Amino acid sequence: MEQPDHLQPKNFPRLVNDSFLCACRKQDTSHVPVWCMRQAGRYLPEFRETRAAQDFFETCRSPEICCELTLQPLRRFPLDAAIIFSDILVIPQALGMEVHMEPGRGPVFSEPLKDPEDMKKLKTKIDVVEELGYVFRAITLTRHKLEGRVPLIGFTGAPWTLMTYMIEGGGSNTMSKAKRWLYQHPKISHTLLQLLTDVIVDYLVGQVAAGAQALQVFESHAGCLGPKQFSEFALPYLRSIASRVKSKLKSDNMDAVPMIVFAKDGHYAIEELAESSYDVIGLDWTMCPKEVRQKLAGRKALQGNLDPCALYASKENIEKMVKQMLEDFGHQGYIANLGHGLYPDMDPEHVGAFVDAVHKFSKTETKEN
Ligand code: 1CP
């Protein structure tokens, strides 16, 4: 039986606000586009209500709830992009690992990878439509429900970041178990990183086929690697993801979409990342926008990077900090964002003050004729 239109990745509504996509491509925009990492999250009372009493990964498997959670921040704030509600840990799950979300603690793997022998437990080849089709269905539904208001961003965790969770079994301050693998078992670490890369490429292409209009790759745990380990265990895979996704989209006759890489605390790798096929480099708040602009000499669009904790400041001070940030980055080839995700105890009104200030200080008067 033919599925109704809103469940199919075709006949999507025309995009009205394309400022985010234009900025990714370094084209002129009428204002600096803005979105927030973790904009769908626990800081919103309506999010807590929707999520209440449901298992986190069950939520991720329900396209209707993912769609609702994705749209919630857009009803409150004039954001210029939406990011699909999901999690980076759906990939380890697809590879056969059991993960659940413990309230107040975060993700917990029931059997993390302890030694290289455990690699045998992972599936070596997966069909992403079969294993992760629920994410694709959420993307398709959300793209329709957005009614062309703003573009929809799809995302993934990067191989190294996913490897840390699979070995640590959850969050960690030191990543010492995962780093032990890099020193004791470099070859098998590469095998794992390659396996993840292969799945990620299919997963991202599947997201675009489902309706994602841009893609962000989160290398959230770049910071625990030094420059040497980053260039051996993270960079080659990040680069390969961007170039393989782009060539696969081309060979499958799909339109190219902008790709963003966000390597948190990976300041030492900024120039190398700028030589990759990503269109946008995301900056965390420890980096100085002017210096990065100078280093990269306009090669890439930039995204970031207000310290998320700056949202604890008064609204007046948030405005001042945003004004300064816009001056430092310049308005072209720039997407305003935080330097990492929003925290659950943040005041939605202060998030609104951040978004409004970006628009206030970056709107250019449109000339008549
Ligand atoms: O019950 C809950 O609501 C749990 C909180 C939560 C939420 C809202 C988790 C658990 N994940 C998410 C959604 C999520 N995760 C999104 C939604 C879209 C949006 O941004 O609005 C995204 C993009 C992610 C990506 C994600 N998950 C990252 C990369 C971004 C980052 O913050 O660096 C990481 C590292 C995760 C793992 C994860 N999922 C959840 C938690 C608490 C964590 C971190 C665990 C840890 O390392 O301690």
CSV table of C-alpha atoms and ligand atoms in Angstrom, one decimal:
chain,number,residue,atom,x,y,z
A,1,MET,CA,0.0,0.0,0.0
A,2,GLU,CA,1.3,3.5,-0.9
A,3,GLN,CA,2.3,5.4,2.2
A,4,PRO,CA,0.8,8.9,2.8
A,5,ASP,CA,3.0,11.8,1.6
A,6,HIS,CA,4.2,13.0,5.0
A,7,LEU,CA,5.9,9.6,5.5
A,8,GLN,CA,7.7,9.6,2.2
A,9,PRO,CA,11.0,11.5,1.5
A,10,LYS,CA,9.5,13.4,-1.5
A,11,ASN,CA,7.4,16.5,-2.2
A,12,PHE,CA,8.9,18.3,0.7
A,13,PRO,CA,7.6,21.9,1.3
A,14,ARG,CA,9.7,24.7,-0.2
A,15,LEU,CA,12.3,26.1,2.1
A,16,VAL,CA,11.5,29.6,3.2
A,17,ASN,CA,14.4,30.6,5.5
A,18,ASP,CA,17.6,29.4,3.8
A,19,SER,CA,20.0,31.7,5.8
A,20,PHE,CA,21.6,28.8,7.6
A,21,LEU,CA,22.4,26.9,4.3
A,22,CYS,CA,23.6,30.1,2.6
A,23,ALA,CA,26.0,30.8,5.5
A,24,CYS,CA,27.3,27.3,5.4
A,25,ARG,CA,28.2,28.0,1.7
A,26,LYS,CA,29.7,31.4,2.6
A,27,GLN,CA,27.0,33.2,0.6
A,28,ASP,CA,25.5,36.5,1.8
A,29,THR,CA,22.5,36.4,4.2
A,30,SER,CA,20.1,39.1,5.5
A,31,HIS,CA,21.1,38.2,9.1
A,32,VAL,CA,23.5,35.8,10.8
A,33,PRO,CA,21.7,32.5,11.2
A,34,VAL,CA,21.6,30.9,14.7
A,35,TRP,CA,20.8,27.6,16.3
A,36,CYS,CA,21.9,26.0,19.5
A,37,MET,CA,23.6,22.6,20.1
A,38,ARG,CA,21.2,20.6,22.3
A,39,GLN,CA,18.4,23.0,21.5
A,40,ALA,CA,15.9,20.2,22.0
A,41,GLY,CA,16.5,19.3,25.6
A,42,ARG,CA,15.8,19.2,29.3
A,43,TYR,CA,16.0,22.9,29.8
A,44,LEU,CA,12.5,23.1,28.2
A,45,PRO,CA,9.6,22.2,30.5
A,46,GLU,CA,7.6,20.9,27.5
A,47,PHE,CA,10.5,18.6,26.7
A,48,ARG,CA,10.5,17.2,30.2
A,49,GLU,CA,6.8,16.6,30.0
A,50,THR,CA,7.0,14.8,26.6
A,51,ARG,CA,10.0,12.7,27.7
A,52,ALA,CA,8.6,11.9,31.2
A,53,ALA,CA,8.1,8.3,32.1
A,54,GLN,CA,9.5,7.0,28.8
A,55,ASP,CA,12.7,5.2,28.2
A,56,PHE,CA,15.2,7.5,26.3
A,57,PHE,CA,16.0,5.1,23.5
A,58,GLU,CA,12.3,4.2,23.1
A,59,THR,CA,11.7,7.9,22.6
A,60,CYS,CA,14.5,7.9,19.9
A,61,ARG,CA,12.6,5.0,18.2
A,62,SER,CA,9.4,6.9,17.9
A,63,PRO,CA,9.4,9.2,14.8
A,64,GLU,CA,6.3,11.1,16.1
A,65,ILE,CA,7.9,12.0,19.5
A,66,CYS,CA,11.3,12.8,17.9
A,67,CYS,CA,9.5,15.1,15.5
A,68,GLU,CA,7.6,16.8,18.4
A,69,LEU,CA,10.8,17.3,20.4
A,70,THR,CA,12.7,18.7,17.4
A,71,LEU,CA,9.9,21.3,16.8
A,72,GLN,CA,9.5,22.4,20.5
A,73,PRO,CA,12.4,24.9,20.5
A,74,LEU,CA,11.3,26.3,17.2
A,75,ARG,CA,7.9,27.2,18.6
A,76,ARG,CA,9.6,29.3,21.3
A,77,PHE,CA,12.6,30.9,19.5
A,78,PRO,CA,13.2,32.2,16.0
A,79,LEU,CA,15.9,29.7,15.3
A,80,ASP,CA,17.3,29.4,11.8
A,81,ALA,CA,17.8,25.6,11.8
A,82,ALA,CA,16.3,22.5,13.5
A,83,ILE,CA,18.4,19.5,14.5
A,84,ILE,CA,16.7,16.1,14.6
A,85,PHE,CA,16.1,14.7,18.0
A,86,SER,CA,18.2,11.5,18.4
A,87,ASP,CA,21.4,10.5,20.0
A,88,ILE,CA,24.9,9.5,18.8
A,89,LEU,CA,24.7,6.2,20.7
A,90,VAL,CA,22.2,4.7,18.3
A,91,ILE,CA,25.2,3.5,16.2
A,92,PRO,CA,26.7,1.3,18.9
A,93,GLN,CA,23.2,-0.1,19.4
A,94,ALA,CA,22.9,-0.8,15.7
A,95,LEU,CA,26.2,-2.7,16.0
A,96,GLY,CA,24.6,-5.0,18.6
A,97,MET,CA,25.6,-3.3,21.9
A,98,GLU,CA,23.0,-2.8,24.6
A,99,VAL,CA,22.8,0.8,25.9
A,100,HIS,CA,20.3,2.4,28.2
A,101,MET,CA,20.0,5.9,29.6
A,102,GLU,CA,20.0,6.2,33.4
A,103,PRO,CA,18.2,9.3,34.6
A,104,GLY,CA,20.7,11.6,36.3
A,105,ARG,CA,23.7,9.5,35.2
A,106,GLY,CA,23.7,9.3,31.4
A,107,PRO,CA,24.3,6.4,29.0
A,108,VAL,CA,25.3,3.0,30.4
A,109,PHE,CA,26.5,0.1,28.3
A,110,SER,CA,25.6,-3.3,29.8
A,111,GLU,CA,28.7,-5.0,28.3
A,112,PRO,CA,31.3,-2.5,27.1
A,113,LEU,CA,34.2,-3.7,25.0
A,114,LYS,CA,36.8,-4.9,27.5
A,115,ASP,CA,39.5,-6.3,25.3
A,116,PRO,CA,40.0,-6.8,21.5
A,117,GLU,CA,38.4,-10.3,21.8
A,118,ASP,CA,35.1,-8.5,22.5
A,119,MET,CA,35.1,-7.1,19.0
A,120,LYS,CA,33.7,-10.4,17.9
A,121,LYS,CA,30.4,-9.5,19.5
A,122,LEU,CA,30.0,-6.6,17.1
A,123,LYS,CA,28.1,-7.0,13.8
A,124,THR,CA,30.6,-6.5,11.0
A,125,LYS,CA,28.2,-5.3,8.4
A,126,ILE,CA,24.8,-3.7,9.0
A,127,ASP,CA,22.0,-2.6,6.8
A,128,VAL,CA,21.4,1.0,8.1
A,129,VAL,CA,17.8,1.0,6.8
A,130,GLU,CA,17.0,-2.0,8.8
A,131,GLU,CA,18.8,-1.0,12.0
A,132,LEU,CA,18.4,2.8,11.9
A,133,GLY,CA,15.4,3.2,9.7
A,134,TYR,CA,13.5,4.7,12.7
A,135,VAL,CA,15.9,7.8,12.6
A,136,PHE,CA,15.3,8.1,8.8
A,137,ARG,CA,11.5,8.0,9.4
A,138,ALA,CA,11.8,10.7,12.1
A,139,ILE,CA,13.8,12.9,9.7
A,140,THR,CA,11.2,12.5,6.9
A,141,LEU,CA,8.3,13.2,9.1
A,142,THR,CA,10.0,16.2,10.7
A,143,ARG,CA,11.1,17.7,7.4
A,144,HIS,CA,7.4,17.6,6.3
A,145,LYS,CA,6.2,19.0,9.6
A,146,LEU,CA,8.7,21.9,9.5
A,147,GLU,CA,6.7,23.1,6.5
A,148,GLY,CA,9.9,24.6,5.0
A,149,ARG,CA,10.3,27.1,7.9
A,150,VAL,CA,14.0,26.3,8.4
A,151,PRO,CA,16.4,23.5,7.3
A,152,LEU,CA,16.7,20.2,9.2
A,153,ILE,CA,20.2,19.1,10.4
A,154,GLY,CA,21.0,15.4,10.7
A,155,PHE,CA,24.0,14.3,12.8
A,156,THR,CA,26.3,11.5,14.0
A,157,GLY,CA,29.0,10.9,16.5
A,158,ALA,CA,32.5,10.6,15.0
A,159,PRO,CA,34.3,7.3,15.1
A,160,TRP,CA,36.7,8.1,18.0
A,161,THR,CA,33.9,9.6,20.2
A,162,LEU,CA,31.7,6.5,19.6
A,163,MET,CA,34.7,4.2,20.3
A,164,THR,CA,35.2,6.0,23.7
A,165,TYR,CA,31.6,5.2,24.8
A,166,MET,CA,31.8,1.6,23.5
A,167,ILE,CA,34.9,0.9,25.6
A,168,GLU,CA,34.3,3.1,28.6
A,169,GLY,CA,30.7,1.9,28.8
A,170,GLY,CA,29.4,5.5,29.5
A,171,GLY,CA,30.7,9.0,30.2
A,172,SER,CA,34.3,9.3,31.5
A,173,ASN,CA,36.6,12.1,32.6
A,174,THR,CA,39.9,10.5,31.5
A,175,MET,CA,38.9,8.1,28.7
A,176,SER,CA,41.7,6.0,30.0
A,177,LYS,CA,40.2,2.7,29.0
A,178,ALA,CA,39.7,3.8,25.4
A,179,LYS,CA,43.1,5.4,25.3
A,180,ARG,CA,44.7,2.3,26.6
A,181,TRP,CA,43.4,0.6,23.4
A,182,LEU,CA,45.2,3.2,21.3
A,183,TYR,CA,48.5,2.5,23.0
A,184,GLN,CA,48.2,-1.3,23.5
A,185,HIS,CA,46.1,-2.3,20.5
A,186,PRO,CA,46.6,0.3,17.8
A,187,LYS,CA,45.8,-2.1,14.9
A,188,ILE,CA,42.6,-3.3,16.4
A,189,SER,CA,41.6,0.3,17.3
A,190,HIS,CA,42.0,1.1,13.6
A,191,THR,CA,39.8,-1.8,12.7
A,192,LEU,CA,37.1,-0.6,15.1
A,193,LEU,CA,37.4,3.0,13.9
A,194,GLN,CA,37.1,1.8,10.3
A,195,LEU,CA,34.0,-0.2,11.0
A,196,LEU,CA,32.4,2.8,12.6
A,197,THR,CA,33.4,5.0,9.7
A,198,ASP,CA,31.8,2.6,7.2
A,199,VAL,CA,28.5,2.6,9.2
A,200,ILE,CA,28.6,6.4,9.7
A,201,VAL,CA,29.0,7.0,5.9
A,202,ASP,CA,25.9,4.9,5.1
A,203,TYR,CA,24.0,6.4,8.0
A,204,LEU,CA,24.7,10.0,6.9
A,205,VAL,CA,23.8,9.3,3.3
A,206,GLY,CA,20.6,7.6,4.5
A,207,GLN,CA,19.8,10.8,6.6
A,208,VAL,CA,20.1,12.9,3.5
A,209,ALA,CA,18.0,10.5,1.4
A,210,ALA,CA,15.4,10.8,4.2
A,211,GLY,CA,15.4,14.6,4.1
A,212,ALA,CA,18.3,16.0,6.1
A,213,GLN,CA,19.5,19.3,4.6
A,214,ALA,CA,22.8,19.5,6.4
A,215,LEU,CA,24.9,17.2,8.5
A,216,GLN,CA,26.9,17.7,11.7
A,217,VAL,CA,29.6,15.3,12.9
A,218,PHE,CA,30.2,15.5,16.6
A,219,GLU,CA,33.8,14.6,17.7
A,220,SER,CA,32.9,15.5,21.3
A,221,HIS,CA,35.9,13.7,22.8
A,222,ALA,CA,38.7,15.2,20.6
A,223,GLY,CA,40.1,17.0,23.7
A,224,CYS,CA,41.5,13.9,25.4
A,225,LEU,CA,43.7,13.1,22.4
A,226,GLY,CA,46.9,15.1,21.8
A,227,PRO,CA,47.7,16.4,18.3
A,228,LYS,CA,49.6,13.2,17.5
A,229,GLN,CA,46.9,10.8,18.5
A,230,PHE,CA,44.3,13.0,16.9
A,231,SER,CA,46.0,12.9,13.6
A,232,GLU,CA,46.4,9.2,13.8
A,233,PHE,CA,43.1,8.0,15.3
A,234,ALA,CA,40.5,10.8,14.6
A,235,LEU,CA,41.4,13.0,11.7
A,236,PRO,CA,41.8,10.4,8.9
A,237,TYR,CA,38.3,9.0,9.8
A,238,LEU,CA,36.7,12.5,10.0
A,239,ARG,CA,38.2,13.3,6.6
A,240,SER,CA,37.1,10.1,5.0
A,241,ILE,CA,33.5,10.6,6.3
A,242,ALA,CA,33.2,14.0,4.6
A,243,SER,CA,34.7,12.9,1.3
A,244,ARG,CA,32.9,9.6,1.1
A,245,VAL,CA,29.5,11.0,2.0
A,246,LYS,CA,29.9,13.7,-0.7
A,247,SER,CA,31.0,11.3,-3.4
A,248,LYS,CA,28.2,8.9,-2.5
A,249,LEU,CA,25.6,11.6,-2.7
A,250,LYS,CA,26.9,12.5,-6.1
A,251,SER,CA,27.0,9.0,-7.4
A,252,ASP,CA,23.5,8.4,-6.0
A,253,ASN,CA,22.2,11.5,-7.8
A,254,MET,CA,21.4,13.4,-4.6
A,255,ASP,CA,22.0,17.1,-4.0
A,256,ALA,CA,25.1,17.9,-1.9
A,257,VAL,CA,24.4,19.1,1.6
A,258,PRO,CA,26.7,21.2,3.8
A,259,MET,CA,28.7,19.3,6.3
A,260,ILE,CA,29.8,20.6,9.7
A,261,VAL,CA,32.6,19.1,11.9
A,262,PHE,CA,32.7,20.0,15.6
A,263,ALA,CA,35.8,18.6,17.3
A,264,LYS,CA,35.4,19.8,20.9
A,265,ASP,CA,38.8,20.9,22.3
A,266,GLY,CA,40.5,20.0,19.1
A,267,HIS,CA,42.1,23.5,18.7
A,268,TYR,CA,45.4,22.0,17.6
A,269,ALA,CA,43.7,20.4,14.5
A,270,ILE,CA,41.8,23.4,13.2
A,271,GLU,CA,44.0,23.9,10.2
A,272,GLU,CA,44.0,20.2,9.3
A,273,LEU,CA,40.3,20.1,9.6
A,274,ALA,CA,40.0,23.1,7.3
A,275,GLU,CA,41.9,21.1,4.6
A,276,SER,CA,39.1,18.5,4.7
A,277,SER,CA,35.9,18.4,2.7
A,278,TYR,CA,33.8,19.8,5.5
A,279,ASP,CA,32.0,23.1,4.7
A,280,VAL,CA,31.8,24.4,8.2
A,281,ILE,CA,34.2,24.2,11.2
A,282,GLY,CA,32.5,24.3,14.6
A,283,LEU,CA,34.4,26.0,17.3
A,284,ASP,CA,34.1,25.5,21.1
A,285,TRP,CA,34.3,28.5,23.4
A,286,THR,CA,38.0,28.1,24.2
A,287,MET,CA,38.9,29.3,20.7
A,288,CYS,CA,39.4,32.9,19.7
A,289,PRO,CA,37.3,33.6,16.6
A,290,LYS,CA,39.6,36.4,15.2
A,291,GLU,CA,42.6,34.1,15.4
A,292,VAL,CA,40.8,31.2,13.7
A,293,ARG,CA,39.5,33.5,11.0
A,294,GLN,CA,43.1,34.7,10.4
A,295,LYS,CA,44.5,31.2,10.4
A,296,LEU,CA,41.9,29.8,8.0
A,297,ALA,CA,41.9,32.9,5.8
A,298,GLY,CA,38.3,32.5,4.8
A,299,ARG,CA,38.7,29.0,3.6
A,300,LYS,CA,35.7,27.7,5.6
A,301,ALA,CA,32.5,29.0,7.2
A,302,LEU,CA,32.7,28.9,11.0
A,303,GLN,CA,30.1,28.0,13.6
A,304,GLY,CA,30.1,28.8,17.3
A,305,ASN,CA,31.1,29.6,20.0
A,306,LEU,CA,29.7,31.4,23.0
A,307,ASP,CA,30.5,29.7,26.3
A,308,PRO,CA,27.2,27.9,27.1
A,309,CYS,CA,27.6,29.1,30.7
A,310,ALA,CA,27.4,32.7,29.5
A,311,LEU,CA,23.7,32.0,29.4
A,312,TYR,CA,23.8,32.2,33.2
A,313,ALA,CA,24.6,35.9,32.9
A,314,SER,CA,21.9,38.6,32.8
A,315,LYS,CA,20.1,39.2,29.5
A,316,GLU,CA,21.9,42.6,29.2
A,317,ASN,CA,25.2,40.9,29.4
A,318,ILE,CA,24.2,38.1,27.1
A,319,GLU,CA,23.4,40.9,24.5
A,320,LYS,CA,26.8,42.5,25.0
A,321,MET,CA,28.7,39.2,24.6
A,322,VAL,CA,26.7,38.3,21.5
A,323,LYS,CA,27.5,41.7,20.0
A,324,GLN,CA,31.2,41.2,20.6
A,325,MET,CA,31.0,37.6,19.2
A,326,LEU,CA,29.4,38.8,16.0
A,327,GLU,CA,32.1,41.5,15.6
A,328,ASP,CA,34.9,39.0,16.2
A,329,PHE,CA,33.6,36.4,13.7
A,330,GLY,CA,32.3,38.9,11.1
A,331,HIS,CA,28.9,38.4,9.6
A,332,GLN,CA,29.8,36.4,6.4
A,333,GLY,CA,30.3,32.7,6.4
A,334,TYR,CA,29.2,32.5,10.0
A,335,ILE,CA,26.6,30.6,11.9
A,336,ALA,CA,26.1,31.7,15.5
A,337,ASN,CA,25.9,28.9,18.1
A,338,LEU,CA,27.2,28.1,21.5
A,339,GLY,CA,30.6,26.5,22.0
A,340,HIS,CA,28.9,23.3,23.2
A,341,GLY,CA,25.4,22.1,24.1
A,342,LEU,CA,22.8,23.8,26.4
A,343,TYR,CA,22.7,22.4,30.0
A,344,PRO,CA,19.5,21.2,31.6
A,345,ASP,CA,19.4,24.0,34.2
A,346,MET,CA,19.5,26.8,31.7
A,347,ASP,CA,16.7,29.4,31.6
A,348,PRO,CA,14.7,29.2,28.3
A,349,GLU,CA,14.3,33.0,28.5
A,350,HIS,CA,18.1,33.4,28.4
A,351,VAL,CA,18.3,31.1,25.4
A,352,GLY,CA,15.7,33.4,23.8
A,353,ALA,CA,17.9,36.4,24.7
A,354,PHE,CA,20.9,34.8,22.9
A,355,VAL,CA,18.9,34.0,19.7
A,356,ASP,CA,17.2,37.5,19.6
A,357,ALA,CA,20.6,39.2,20.2
A,358,VAL,CA,22.1,37.4,17.2
A,359,HIS,CA,19.3,38.7,15.0
A,360,LYS,CA,19.2,42.2,16.5
A,361,PHE,CA,22.9,42.8,15.9
A,362,SER,CA,23.2,41.2,12.5
A,363,LYS,CA,20.1,42.2,10.5
A,364,THR,CA,21.1,44.2,7.4
A,365,GLU,CA,18.5,46.7,6.1
A,366,THR,CA,17.2,45.3,2.8
A,367,LYS,CA,17.5,48.0,0.1
A,368,GLU,CA,14.4,49.0,-1.9
A,369,ASN,CA,15.1,48.3,-5.6
B,1,1CP,O1,16.7,11.9,29.2
B,1,1CP,C1,17.2,12.8,28.5
B,1,1CP,O2,16.5,13.6,28.0
B,1,1CP,C2,18.7,12.7,28.4
B,1,1CP,C3,19.4,13.8,27.9
B,1,1CP,C4,19.9,13.7,26.4
B,1,1CP,C5,19.3,14.3,25.3
B,1,1CP,C6,18.3,15.4,25.3
B,1,1CP,C7,20.8,12.7,25.9
B,1,1CP,C8,21.6,11.8,26.7
B,1,1CP,N1,20.9,12.9,24.6
B,1,1CP,C9,20.0,13.8,24.1
B,1,1CP,C10,19.7,14.2,22.7
B,1,1CP,C11,20.8,14.5,21.9
B,1,1CP,N2,22.1,14.0,21.9
B,1,1CP,C12,20.8,15.4,20.8
B,1,1CP,C13,19.5,16.1,20.3
B,1,1CP,C14,19.4,17.1,19.4
B,1,1CP,C15,19.7,18.5,20.0
B,1,1CP,O3,20.9,18.8,20.0
B,1,1CP,O4,18.8,19.3,20.2
B,1,1CP,C16,22.1,15.4,20.2
B,1,1CP,C17,22.6,16.3,19.0
B,1,1CP,C18,22.9,14.5,20.9
B,1,1CP,C19,24.3,14.2,20.6
B,1,1CP,C20,25.1,13.6,21.7
B,1,1CP,N3,24.8,12.6,22.6
B,1,1CP,C21,26.5,13.9,21.9
B,1,1CP,C22,27.3,14.9,21.0
B,1,1CP,C23,27.0,16.3,21.5
B,1,1CP,C24,27.7,16.7,22.8
B,1,1CP,O5,27.0,17.0,23.7
B,1,1CP,O6,29.0,16.6,22.8
B,1,1CP,C25,27.0,13.1,22.9
B,1,1CP,C26,28.4,13.2,23.5
B,1,1CP,C27,25.9,12.3,23.4
B,1,1CP,C28,26.0,11.3,24.5
B,1,1CP,C29,25.0,11.5,25.5
B,1,1CP,N4,23.7,11.4,25.4
B,1,1CP,C30,23.0,11.8,26.5
B,1,1CP,C31,24.0,12.2,27.5
B,1,1CP,C32,23.7,12.7,28.8
B,1,1CP,C33,25.3,12.1,26.8
B,1,1CP,C34,26.6,12.5,27.4
B,1,1CP,C35,27.1,11.4,28.3
B,1,1CP,C36,28.5,11.7,28.9
B,1,1CP,O7,29.5,11.7,28.1
B,1,1CP,O8,28.6,11.9,30.1
